[in-house]
Coordinates of C-alpha atoms in Angstrom, one line a residue:
G11 CA 112.1 97.4 121.3
A12 CA 113.4 96.9 117.8
A13 CA 110.4 98.6 116.2
L14 CA 110.9 101.8 118.2
Q15 CA 114.6 101.8 117.4
G16 CA 113.6 101.6 113.7
L17 CA 111.4 104.6 114.1
T18 CA 114.2 106.5 115.8
H19 CA 116.6 105.5 113.0
S20 CA 114.2 106.9 110.4
L21 CA 114.4 110.3 112.2
S22 CA 118.2 110.3 112.2
D23 CA 118.7 108.8 108.7
D24 CA 116.4 111.1 106.7
R25 CA 117.8 112.5 103.5
L26 CA 117.0 115.7 101.5
V27 CA 117.1 115.2 97.7
V28 CA 117.5 118.4 95.7
A29 CA 117.4 118.2 91.9
V30 CA 118.5 121.0 89.6
V31 CA 116.7 121.0 86.2
G32 CA 116.8 123.4 83.3
E33 CA 117.9 123.9 79.7
V34 CA 121.4 124.5 78.4
G35 CA 122.9 127.8 79.3
R36 CA 120.7 128.5 82.3
G37 CA 123.5 128.0 84.8
K38 CA 122.2 124.8 86.6
S39 CA 125.6 123.5 87.5
E40 CA 126.7 127.0 88.5
L41 CA 123.7 127.3 90.8
A42 CA 124.5 124.0 92.4
N43 CA 128.1 125.1 92.9
A44 CA 127.0 128.3 94.6
L45 CA 124.3 126.8 96.8
F46 CA 126.1 123.7 98.0
F47 CA 129.8 123.6 97.1
A48 CA 131.1 127.1 97.3
D49 CA 133.3 126.2 100.3
A50 CA 135.4 124.0 98.0
G51 CA 137.2 127.2 96.7
Q52 CA 136.5 126.4 93.1
R53 CA 133.7 125.0 90.8
L54 CA 133.2 121.2 91.5
L55 CA 130.5 120.7 88.8
P56 CA 131.4 121.4 85.2
V57 CA 129.9 124.6 83.6
A58 CA 129.6 125.9 80.1
P59 CA 131.2 126.7 77.7
G60 CA 132.1 123.2 76.6
G61 CA 131.4 121.6 79.9
C62 CA 127.7 121.4 80.4
T63 CA 126.2 118.3 82.0
A64 CA 125.5 115.6 79.5
C65 CA 124.1 113.0 81.8
P66 CA 122.3 113.0 85.3
L67 CA 124.8 113.3 88.2
E68 CA 123.8 112.3 91.7
L69 CA 126.1 113.5 94.5
E70 CA 125.7 112.0 98.0
W71 CA 127.8 110.4 100.8
Q72 CA 127.5 106.8 101.9
P73 CA 130.1 106.3 104.6
R74 CA 130.3 102.6 104.0
L75 CA 131.5 103.1 100.4
P76 CA 134.7 104.7 99.2
A77 CA 134.9 108.2 97.6
T78 CA 134.3 107.4 93.9
L79 CA 132.6 108.5 90.8
D80 CA 130.7 105.7 89.2
L81 CA 129.8 106.1 85.5
L82 CA 127.2 104.0 83.6
P83 CA 128.1 103.7 79.9
I84 CA 125.6 105.0 77.4
A85 CA 125.7 101.6 75.6
T86 CA 123.6 100.1 78.4
R87 CA 120.5 101.8 76.9
R88 CA 120.5 98.9 74.4
Q89 CA 119.7 96.5 77.3
A90 CA 116.3 95.9 78.9
T91 CA 117.6 96.5 82.4
R92 CA 115.9 99.3 84.2
L93 CA 118.0 102.3 85.5
A94 CA 117.0 101.5 89.1
E95 CA 118.4 98.0 88.7
W96 CA 121.7 99.4 87.3
H97 CA 121.8 101.7 90.4
D98 CA 121.8 98.7 92.7
R99 CA 124.1 96.5 90.5
R100 CA 127.4 98.2 89.6
V101 CA 128.8 95.4 87.4
Q102 CA 129.1 97.5 84.2
W103 CA 129.8 100.8 85.8
Q104 CA 133.2 102.4 85.4
R105 CA 134.7 103.7 88.6
L106 CA 137.0 106.7 89.1
P107 CA 138.5 107.4 92.5
L108 CA 137.9 110.8 94.1
L109 CA 140.3 112.7 96.3
P110 CA 138.2 114.7 98.7
A111 CA 141.3 116.6 100.0
D112 CA 142.0 117.9 96.5
P113 CA 139.0 119.9 95.1
A114 CA 140.8 120.4 91.8
A115 CA 141.1 116.6 91.3
V116 CA 137.5 116.2 92.3
A117 CA 136.4 118.8 89.8
G118 CA 138.5 117.1 87.1
A119 CA 136.9 113.8 87.7
L120 CA 133.4 115.3 87.8
A121 CA 134.1 116.9 84.4
E122 CA 133.7 113.5 82.9
V123 CA 129.9 113.9 83.1
A124 CA 130.1 116.5 80.3
S125 CA 131.8 114.0 77.9
R126 CA 130.3 113.5 74.5
R127 CA 131.3 111.7 71.3
R128 CA 130.3 111.7 67.7
V129 CA 128.6 108.6 66.3
S130 CA 126.7 107.6 63.2
R131 CA 123.0 108.0 62.9
R132 CA 122.6 104.2 63.0
Q133 CA 124.5 104.0 66.3
A134 CA 122.5 106.9 67.7
A135 CA 119.2 105.2 66.6
S136 CA 120.2 102.0 68.3
L137 CA 120.7 104.0 71.5
G138 CA 117.3 105.8 71.1
L139 CA 119.2 109.1 70.7
L140 CA 118.4 110.3 67.2
P141 CA 118.4 114.1 67.4
A142 CA 115.5 116.4 66.3
G143 CA 115.6 119.9 65.1
P144 CA 118.8 121.3 63.4
Q145 CA 120.7 118.0 63.7
A146 CA 117.9 115.8 62.4
D147 CA 119.6 115.4 59.0
A148 CA 123.2 115.2 60.2
T149 CA 125.2 112.0 59.3
Q150 CA 127.2 112.3 62.5
V151 CA 125.6 113.3 65.8
D152 CA 126.8 114.0 69.3
V153 CA 125.7 111.6 72.1
P154 CA 126.7 111.5 75.8
V155 CA 129.5 109.1 76.7
W156 CA 127.7 108.2 79.9
R157 CA 124.1 107.4 80.8
H158 CA 124.2 108.2 84.5
A159 CA 126.8 109.2 87.1
L160 CA 126.9 108.6 90.9
A161 CA 129.4 110.5 93.0
N162 CA 130.1 109.4 96.6
L163 CA 131.8 112.5 98.1
P164 CA 132.3 113.3 101.8
H165 CA 131.4 116.9 101.5
P166 CA 130.0 118.4 104.8
L167 CA 126.5 118.9 103.5
L168 CA 126.4 115.5 101.8
R169 CA 127.6 114.0 105.1
Q170 CA 124.4 115.4 106.7
G171 CA 122.2 113.6 104.3
L172 CA 121.9 116.1 101.4
V173 CA 121.6 114.5 97.9
V174 CA 122.2 116.8 94.9
I175 CA 121.1 115.8 91.4
D176 CA 122.4 117.8 88.5
T177 CA 120.4 117.0 85.3
P178 CA 121.1 117.6 81.6
A179 CA 118.8 119.6 79.4
L180 CA 115.5 118.5 77.8
S181 CA 117.2 116.3 75.3
G182 CA 118.8 114.4 78.2
V183 CA 115.8 114.4 80.5
G184 CA 113.3 113.3 77.9
I185 CA 115.2 110.1 76.8
E186 CA 115.2 108.6 80.2
P187 CA 111.6 107.9 81.3
E188 CA 112.8 106.7 84.7
L189 CA 114.4 110.1 85.3
T190 CA 111.1 112.0 84.7
M191 CA 108.8 109.2 86.2
D192 CA 110.8 108.2 89.3
L193 CA 113.8 110.3 90.1
L194 CA 112.5 113.8 89.7
P195 CA 109.0 113.2 91.3
A196 CA 110.7 111.6 94.3
A197 CA 112.9 114.6 95.0
D198 CA 112.2 116.8 98.0
A199 CA 112.9 119.9 96.0
L200 CA 113.2 120.7 92.3
L201 CA 115.0 123.9 91.2
F202 CA 113.8 124.8 87.7
V203 CA 116.5 127.2 86.4
L204 CA 115.8 129.9 83.9
A205 CA 118.0 132.6 82.4
A206 CA 117.0 136.1 83.5
G207 CA 118.0 137.7 80.3
A208 CA 116.2 135.2 78.0
G209 CA 113.1 134.7 80.1
V210 CA 110.9 131.6 79.3
D211 CA 111.7 130.5 75.8
A212 CA 110.1 127.6 73.8
A213 CA 112.6 125.0 75.2
D214 CA 112.0 126.1 78.8
K215 CA 108.2 126.0 78.3
E216 CA 108.4 122.5 76.8
L217 CA 110.5 121.2 79.7
W218 CA 108.1 122.7 82.2
T219 CA 104.9 121.5 80.6
Q220 CA 106.1 118.0 79.7
H221 CA 108.0 117.0 82.8
L222 CA 107.7 119.5 85.7
H223 CA 104.3 121.2 85.8
G224 CA 102.5 118.4 87.6
L225 CA 105.1 117.9 90.4
G226 CA 103.5 120.3 92.9
A227 CA 104.6 123.1 95.1
H228 CA 108.0 121.5 95.8
C229 CA 109.2 122.7 92.4
L230 CA 110.9 126.2 92.8
V231 CA 111.4 128.4 89.8
V232 CA 114.9 130.1 89.9
L233 CA 115.6 133.1 87.6
N234 CA 119.4 132.9 87.3
Q235 CA 122.0 135.2 85.8
L236 CA 120.6 138.4 87.2
D237 CA 124.1 139.9 86.6
L238 CA 123.4 139.6 82.8
L239 CA 120.3 141.9 82.9
P240 CA 120.7 145.2 81.3
E241 CA 122.0 148.0 83.5
P242 CA 119.3 150.3 84.8
E243 CA 118.7 153.6 83.1
P244 CA 120.2 156.7 84.8
G245 CA 118.0 157.8 87.6
A246 CA 116.4 154.4 88.1
D247 CA 116.8 152.4 91.2
A248 CA 120.4 151.6 91.7
G249 CA 119.9 147.9 92.3
G250 CA 117.7 147.3 89.2
D251 CA 114.8 146.1 91.4
A252 CA 112.2 147.1 88.9
A253 CA 113.9 145.2 86.1
V254 CA 114.2 142.1 88.3
A255 CA 110.6 142.3 89.4
Q256 CA 109.5 142.6 85.8
A257 CA 111.6 139.6 84.8
C258 CA 110.1 137.6 87.7
A259 CA 106.5 138.6 86.8
Q260 CA 107.0 137.7 83.1
A261 CA 108.5 134.3 84.1
A262 CA 105.7 133.6 86.5
A263 CA 103.0 134.5 83.9
A264 CA 104.6 132.3 81.2
L265 CA 104.7 129.3 83.5
G266 CA 101.4 129.9 85.2
V267 CA 102.7 130.1 88.8
P268 CA 102.4 132.8 91.5
A269 CA 105.1 135.4 91.3
E270 CA 106.3 134.6 94.8
R271 CA 107.3 131.1 93.6
V272 CA 110.0 132.7 91.4
W273 CA 113.4 133.4 93.1
P274 CA 115.8 135.7 91.2
V275 CA 119.5 135.0 91.9
S276 CA 122.9 135.4 90.4
A277 CA 124.8 132.1 91.0
R278 CA 128.0 133.4 89.4
Q279 CA 128.0 136.5 91.5
A280 CA 127.2 134.5 94.7
L281 CA 130.0 132.1 94.0
A282 CA 132.6 134.9 93.4
A283 CA 131.4 136.8 96.5
C284 CA 131.8 133.7 98.7
W285 CA 135.3 133.1 97.5
Q286 CA 136.2 136.8 98.0
G287 CA 134.4 137.1 101.3
D288 CA 132.4 140.1 99.9
E289 CA 129.2 140.2 102.0
A290 CA 127.8 143.1 100.0
A291 CA 128.1 141.2 96.7
L292 CA 126.8 138.1 98.3
G293 CA 123.7 140.0 99.4
A294 CA 123.3 141.5 95.9
S295 CA 123.3 138.0 94.4
R296 CA 120.0 137.4 96.3
I297 CA 120.9 133.8 96.9
A298 CA 119.9 134.0 100.6
A299 CA 116.2 134.1 99.8
L300 CA 116.5 130.9 97.7
E301 CA 118.4 129.2 100.6
A302 CA 115.7 130.3 103.0
A303 CA 113.0 128.8 100.8
L304 CA 114.8 125.4 100.7
R305 CA 115.4 125.5 104.5
D306 CA 112.3 127.0 105.9
E307 CA 109.6 125.8 103.5
L308 CA 110.7 122.5 101.9
L309 CA 112.4 121.0 105.0
K310 CA 109.4 121.9 107.1
R311 CA 107.1 120.1 104.7
R312 CA 109.5 117.1 104.7
H313 CA 109.5 117.2 108.5
R314 CA 105.7 117.2 108.7
T315 CA 105.5 114.2 106.5
L316 CA 108.1 112.4 108.6
A317 CA 106.4 113.4 111.8
N318 CA 103.1 112.0 110.7
E319 CA 104.7 108.7 109.7
V320 CA 106.5 108.4 113.0
G321 CA 103.4 109.5 115.0
S322 CA 101.3 106.8 113.3
G323 CA 104.0 104.2 113.9
V324 CA 104.3 105.1 117.6
L325 CA 100.5 104.9 118.0
S326 CA 100.4 101.4 116.4
L327 CA 103.3 100.2 118.6
M328 CA 101.8 101.6 121.8
E329 CA 98.4 99.9 121.1
D330 CA 100.1 96.6 120.5
A331 CA 102.2 97.0 123.7
K332 CA 99.2 97.9 125.8
R333 CA 97.3 94.9 124.5
R334 CA 100.1 92.6 125.4
M335 CA 100.6 94.1 128.8
R336 CA 96.9 94.0 129.6
D337 CA 96.9 90.3 128.7
Q338 CA 99.9 89.6 130.9
R339 CA 98.5 91.6 133.8
R340 CA 95.2 89.8 133.5
G341 CA 97.0 86.5 133.9
H342 CA 98.9 87.9 136.9
A343 CA 95.7 89.1 138.5
E344 CA 94.1 85.7 138.1
Q345 CA 97.1 84.0 139.7
M346 CA 97.4 86.5 142.6
L347 CA 93.7 86.4 143.3
G348 CA 93.8 82.6 143.6
L349 CA 97.0 82.6 145.6
R350 CA 95.7 85.2 148.1
G351 CA 92.6 83.2 148.5
L352 CA 94.7 80.1 149.3
R353 CA 96.1 81.9 152.3
S354 CA 92.7 82.0 154.1
E355 CA 90.7 79.3 152.4
S356 CA 90.8 75.5 152.6
G357 CA 91.9 73.0 150.0
D358 CA 88.5 73.4 148.3
R359 CA 89.8 76.7 146.9
F360 CA 92.8 74.9 145.5
T361 CA 90.5 72.5 143.8
Q362 CA 88.4 75.3 142.3
L363 CA 91.5 76.9 140.9
K364 CA 92.6 73.6 139.4
T365 CA 89.1 73.2 137.9
R366 CA 89.2 76.7 136.5
L367 CA 92.6 76.0 135.0
Q368 CA 91.3 72.9 133.3
A369 CA 88.3 74.8 131.9
D370 CA 90.6 77.5 130.6
S371 CA 92.8 74.9 129.0
A372 CA 89.7 73.3 127.3
D373 CA 88.6 76.8 126.1
L374 CA 92.0 77.3 124.6
Q375 CA 91.9 74.0 122.8
Q376 CA 88.5 74.9 121.3
C377 CA 89.6 78.3 120.4
T378 CA 92.7 76.9 118.7
A379 CA 90.6 74.4 116.7
Q380 CA 88.3 77.1 115.5
L381 CA 91.2 79.3 114.5
D382 CA 92.8 76.4 112.5
A383 CA 89.5 75.9 110.6
L384 CA 89.2 79.7 110.1
R385 CA 92.8 80.0 108.8
A386 CA 92.1 77.2 106.3
V387 CA 89.1 79.0 104.9
Q388 CA 90.8 82.3 104.9
A389 CA 93.8 80.8 103.1
Q390 CA 91.6 79.9 100.2
A391 CA 90.1 83.4 100.1
Q392 CA 93.6 84.8 100.2
R393 CA 94.6 82.7 97.2
R394 CA 91.6 84.1 95.3
V395 CA 92.8 87.6 96.0
L396 CA 96.3 86.8 95.0
R397 CA 95.0 85.4 91.7
A398 CA 93.3 88.7 91.0
L399 CA 96.8 90.3 91.4
D400 CA 98.7 87.8 89.3
T401 CA 101.1 89.5 86.9
T402 CA 99.8 87.4 84.0
H403 CA 97.1 90.1 83.8
V404 CA 99.9 92.6 83.1
Q405 CA 101.4 90.3 80.5
A406 CA 98.1 89.7 78.7
A407 CA 97.3 93.4 78.7
A408 CA 100.8 94.3 77.5
A409 CA 100.5 91.7 74.7
E410 CA 97.4 93.5 73.4
L411 CA 99.2 96.8 73.6
Q412 CA 102.2 95.3 71.7
A413 CA 100.0 94.5 68.8
V414 CA 99.4 98.2 68.1
L415 CA 102.8 99.7 69.1
G416 CA 105.1 100.8 66.3
G417 CA 103.6 101.2 62.9
G418 CA 102.9 104.4 61.0
L419 CA 101.7 107.8 62.1
L420 CA 98.0 106.8 61.5
R421 CA 98.1 104.4 64.4
A422 CA 98.6 107.0 67.1
G423 CA 95.0 106.9 68.0
S424 CA 95.0 103.1 68.2
R425 CA 98.0 103.2 70.5
A426 CA 96.4 105.7 72.8
A427 CA 93.1 103.7 72.9
A428 CA 95.1 100.5 73.6
F429 CA 97.0 102.1 76.4
A430 CA 93.8 103.5 78.0
A431 CA 92.2 100.0 77.7
L432 CA 95.2 98.4 79.3
C433 CA 95.1 100.8 82.3
Q434 CA 91.4 100.4 82.7
S435 CA 91.7 96.6 82.7
L436 CA 94.5 96.6 85.3
R437 CA 92.5 99.1 87.5
G438 CA 89.6 96.6 87.4
Q439 CA 91.9 93.9 88.6
I440 CA 93.1 96.0 91.5
D441 CA 89.5 97.0 92.4
D442 CA 88.5 93.4 92.4
A443 CA 91.4 92.4 94.6
A444 CA 90.7 95.4 97.0
Q445 CA 87.0 94.3 97.3
R446 CA 88.0 90.7 98.0
C447 CA 90.7 91.8 100.5
A448 CA 88.1 93.9 102.3
E449 CA 85.8 90.8 102.6
V450 CA 88.7 88.8 104.0
A451 CA 89.5 91.5 106.5
E452 CA 85.9 91.7 107.6
T453 CA 85.7 88.0 108.1
W454 CA 88.9 88.1 110.3
R455 CA 87.4 91.0 112.4
A456 CA 84.0 89.4 112.9
S457 CA 85.6 86.0 113.8
F458 CA 88.0 87.5 116.3
E459 CA 85.2 89.4 118.0
Q460 CA 83.2 86.1 118.4
L461 CA 86.2 84.2 119.7
N462 CA 87.1 87.0 122.1
A463 CA 83.6 87.1 123.5
R464 CA 83.3 83.4 123.8
F465 CA 86.7 82.5 125.2
G466 CA 87.9 85.7 126.8
S467 CA 90.9 86.0 124.5
F468 CA 92.6 89.1 123.2
L469 CA 92.9 88.3 119.5
A470 CA 93.7 91.6 117.7
T471 CA 93.0 92.3 114.1
V472 CA 95.8 93.5 111.7
P473 CA 94.9 96.4 109.3
A474 CA 94.5 95.1 105.8
P475 CA 96.9 96.6 103.1
D476 CA 95.6 99.6 101.3
L477 CA 95.3 98.2 97.7
L478 CA 93.7 101.5 96.6
S479 CA 97.2 103.0 96.9
S480 CA 98.2 100.5 94.1
R481 CA 95.3 101.8 92.1
A482 CA 96.7 105.3 92.6
E483 CA 100.1 104.2 91.4
L484 CA 98.4 102.8 88.2
E485 CA 96.7 106.1 87.7
L486 CA 100.0 107.9 88.2
I487 CA 101.7 105.6 85.6
E488 CA 98.8 106.2 83.2
R489 CA 99.1 110.0 83.5
G490 CA 102.9 109.9 83.2
Y491 CA 103.0 107.6 80.1
S492 CA 99.9 108.8 78.3
R493 CA 101.9 111.6 76.7
Y494 CA 104.1 109.0 74.9
F495 CA 101.0 107.7 73.1
S496 CA 99.6 111.1 72.2
V497 CA 99.9 112.8 68.8
P498 CA 102.9 115.0 69.6
H499 CA 104.9 111.8 70.2
A500 CA 103.5 109.9 67.1
V501 CA 106.6 110.4 65.0
R502 CA 108.9 109.1 67.7
M503 CA 106.7 106.2 68.8
A504 CA 106.3 105.0 65.2
T505 CA 109.9 103.6 65.3
P506 CA 110.6 100.3 67.1
E507 CA 113.8 101.8 68.6
A508 CA 111.5 104.2 70.6
A509 CA 108.5 102.0 71.1
E510 CA 110.2 98.8 72.4
P511 CA 112.2 100.5 75.3
L512 CA 109.0 102.3 76.3
R513 CA 107.0 99.1 76.3
R514 CA 109.6 97.3 78.4
M515 CA 109.7 100.1 80.9
L516 CA 105.9 100.3 81.1
V517 CA 105.5 96.6 81.6
A518 CA 108.3 96.6 84.3
K519 CA 106.5 99.4 86.2
L520 CA 103.1 97.7 85.9
R521 CA 104.5 94.4 87.1
L522 CA 106.2 96.2 90.0
V523 CA 102.8 97.6 91.1
F524 CA 101.2 94.2 91.0
D525 CA 104.2 92.6 92.7
D526 CA 104.2 95.2 95.5
A527 CA 100.4 94.6 96.0
R528 CA 100.9 90.8 96.1
E529 CA 103.8 91.2 98.5
A530 CA 101.8 93.5 100.8
L531 CA 98.9 91.1 100.8
A532 CA 101.1 88.0 101.5
S533 CA 102.9 90.0 104.2
W534 CA 99.5 90.9 105.8
H535 CA 98.4 87.2 105.8
Q536 CA 101.7 86.2 107.3
T537 CA 101.4 88.9 109.9
I538 CA 97.9 87.6 110.9
A539 CA 99.2 84.1 111.1
E540 CA 102.2 85.2 113.3
T541 CA 99.9 87.3 115.5
I542 CA 97.6 84.4 116.1
A543 CA 100.4 82.0 116.8
E544 CA 102.0 84.6 119.1
Q545 CA 98.8 85.3 121.0
L546 CA 98.0 81.6 121.4
G547 CA 101.5 80.9 122.5
E548 CA 101.3 83.6 125.2
R549 CA 98.0 82.2 126.4
R550 CA 99.6 78.7 126.6
Q551 CA 102.5 80.0 128.5
Q552 CA 100.1 81.7 130.9
L553 CA 98.3 78.4 131.4
Q554 CA 101.5 76.6 131.8
R555 CA 102.7 79.1 134.4
R556 CA 99.4 78.7 136.3
Q557 CA 99.8 74.9 136.1
D558 CA 103.4 75.1 137.4
T559 CA 102.3 77.5 140.2
L560 CA 99.5 75.1 141.3
E561 CA 101.9 72.2 141.3
R562 CA 104.5 74.0 143.4
I563 CA 101.8 75.1 145.8
D564 CA 100.6 71.5 146.1
R565 CA 104.1 70.3 146.9
A566 CA 105.0 73.2 149.2
A567 CA 102.3 75.3 150.6
G568 CA 105.0 77.2 152.5
E569 CA 106.2 78.8 149.2
L570 CA 102.8 80.6 148.8
E571 CA 104.0 84.0 150.0
Q572 CA 107.1 83.8 147.8
H573 CA 105.0 83.2 144.7
L574 CA 102.8 86.1 145.6
H575 CA 105.8 88.4 145.9
E576 CA 107.1 87.2 142.6
L577 CA 103.9 87.9 140.8
E578 CA 103.5 91.3 142.4
A579 CA 107.1 92.1 141.4
Q580 CA 106.3 91.0 137.8
D581 CA 103.1 93.1 137.8
N582 CA 105.0 96.1 139.1
L583 CA 107.6 95.6 136.4
L584 CA 105.0 95.5 133.7
L585 CA 103.6 98.8 135.0
E586 CA 107.1 100.3 135.0
Q587 CA 107.6 99.0 131.4
M588 CA 104.3 100.6 130.4
D589 CA 105.4 103.9 131.9
H590 CA 108.8 103.7 130.2
A591 CA 107.2 102.8 126.9
Q592 CA 104.8 105.7 127.1
G593 CA 107.7 108.0 128.0
L594 CA 109.8 106.7 125.1
A595 CA 106.8 107.2 122.7
A596 CA 106.2 110.7 123.9
T597 CA 109.9 111.5 123.5
L598 CA 109.9 110.1 120.0
R599 CA 106.8 112.0 119.0
E600 CA 108.3 115.2 120.5
R601 CA 111.5 114.5 118.5
A602 CA 109.5 114.1 115.3
E603 CA 107.5 117.3 116.0
R604 CA 110.7 119.2 116.8
G605 CA 112.1 118.2 113.5
P606 CA 115.5 118.6 111.8
L607 CA 115.5 122.4 111.3
V608 CA 118.0 124.8 112.7
G609 CA 116.5 127.9 114.4
G610 CA 117.2 131.2 112.9
D611 CA 118.9 132.4 116.1
G612 CA 121.0 129.2 116.3
A613 CA 119.5 128.4 119.7
E614 CA 117.9 125.1 118.5
E615 CA 120.2 122.1 118.0
A616 CA 120.6 120.9 114.4
S617 CA 119.4 117.4 113.8
P618 CA 121.3 114.9 111.5
A619 CA 117.9 113.8 110.1
A620 CA 118.0 116.3 107.1
P621 CA 120.6 119.0 106.4
P622 CA 119.5 122.7 105.8
P623 CA 121.3 124.3 102.8
A624 CA 124.2 126.5 104.0
T625 CA 124.7 130.0 102.9
A626 CA 126.5 129.9 99.5
G627 CA 127.8 126.4 100.1
A628 CA 129.2 126.9 103.6
P629 CA 129.2 123.7 105.7

């Protein structure tokens, strides 16, 4: 039914999000051009000098929307609205049309993401963009014109579901907590770009340790600009393999990752080779190994996760379908047993069937009454759980945190302690709610078992929501935000301009965790109520059908055989539906296990679920 169609749609609508991260001058945009957009015949994304990305740029294709570039003004940083809300509400965005048939025009429009302007220190402070380092004392500073950019472009790879995110350097990544807390961790692949000639400098190390180190194995280290390495000494290997290997080993050691997690490439050489059709130069650029890592390693991991989700969903649907069909077949069996007996028995048998129907109706009434009483008691217990998840707990904890935010440098320890106390308090609320929820679930289970045993019903429990996942989200928020309350951030957090946006963002994320938990709990309770109503309704319909059948038999005994044939046909139809459902579930599981990957020899059909990166941007 609709649920299986939804699972099928999840297989065909899967997306692959690839984010490119790195400092200025590492060739991030050039790498994105070479990997994904080389078929355009020119650079689509702006590259240095004078054209490096100043704000995050997301490139995707949504066929229901026109081809446009939407730009969010930097002035929106003065408002409390979260970036995710701006993403869904485009009222203050500026929109530029894109002409997909004209790559030069597209490149010209995308160059807007590199725009900057000079403002006073007061204006920069109001935006939370006061510079550090060499520009710390400047009276006029450069700030991005735009805060975020969304490009809807019908490129062949984007049509298949690829989403490419080009990010600014550390100065741009660090000022948007949502970028480092939400956008980058949610990406399927992160390409951390280094410059082969420079190695891992202080800026690279800071970006890695503060924002990327904890994001797991899906973060690939790319050593770009191999073409800028010194030429090998006379008599050394012609391809400079030793120098490349040494550069990779040094980068891996500096970042604390295995050497095989570092991919050396030359994006500029790959891009030029693709345009010129030079296969030898394309091979020398070493970009094929990086493409293989994206395709064979990351997409397989993405597919395994999706297959597990679909397999779990199919199992749940099949259990529900089998329960319903067993219940219906039981009703059919009772009717057919009675009707067949009527063919050879006297009217006493008819009386027995009628008596049995009356007894079953009385049982259903008693079962319904007990369920009504149980639902009233459980509703009170449910309200107690919801009170434990009330967002007023977040407001109260945030108010205590607000009292120590801002202030001087000497209050850094107080801020960290207050933040830790806030998180501990909210975890306690989640734990309390989880314990109460488990008690409610156990009551439902035990009550259903008693009712099923007494009245022969098929009341099925609904799994309770996993509130411990909300606790894990709180722990993730605590790990992500704790660095903003540490000593290295004491100078920045001492100013209201930095402390207040962080507090608003933190409170919004905490409220979202509690709201999601409450919504899951309310949805669970509603699902139980709907399941009970549906199962009781099915039983009433069965009793009504039995009543109707007996009345028809009483009026016309000659219709007995016809009723038997109808019931047998309905029972056979149920068996066919069960076989069909099992076949559909098996097909869906096989489809999920087969996955969206393209075989190396091209023999396996490509799936639209998630696109593999094409060689040097080829579609």
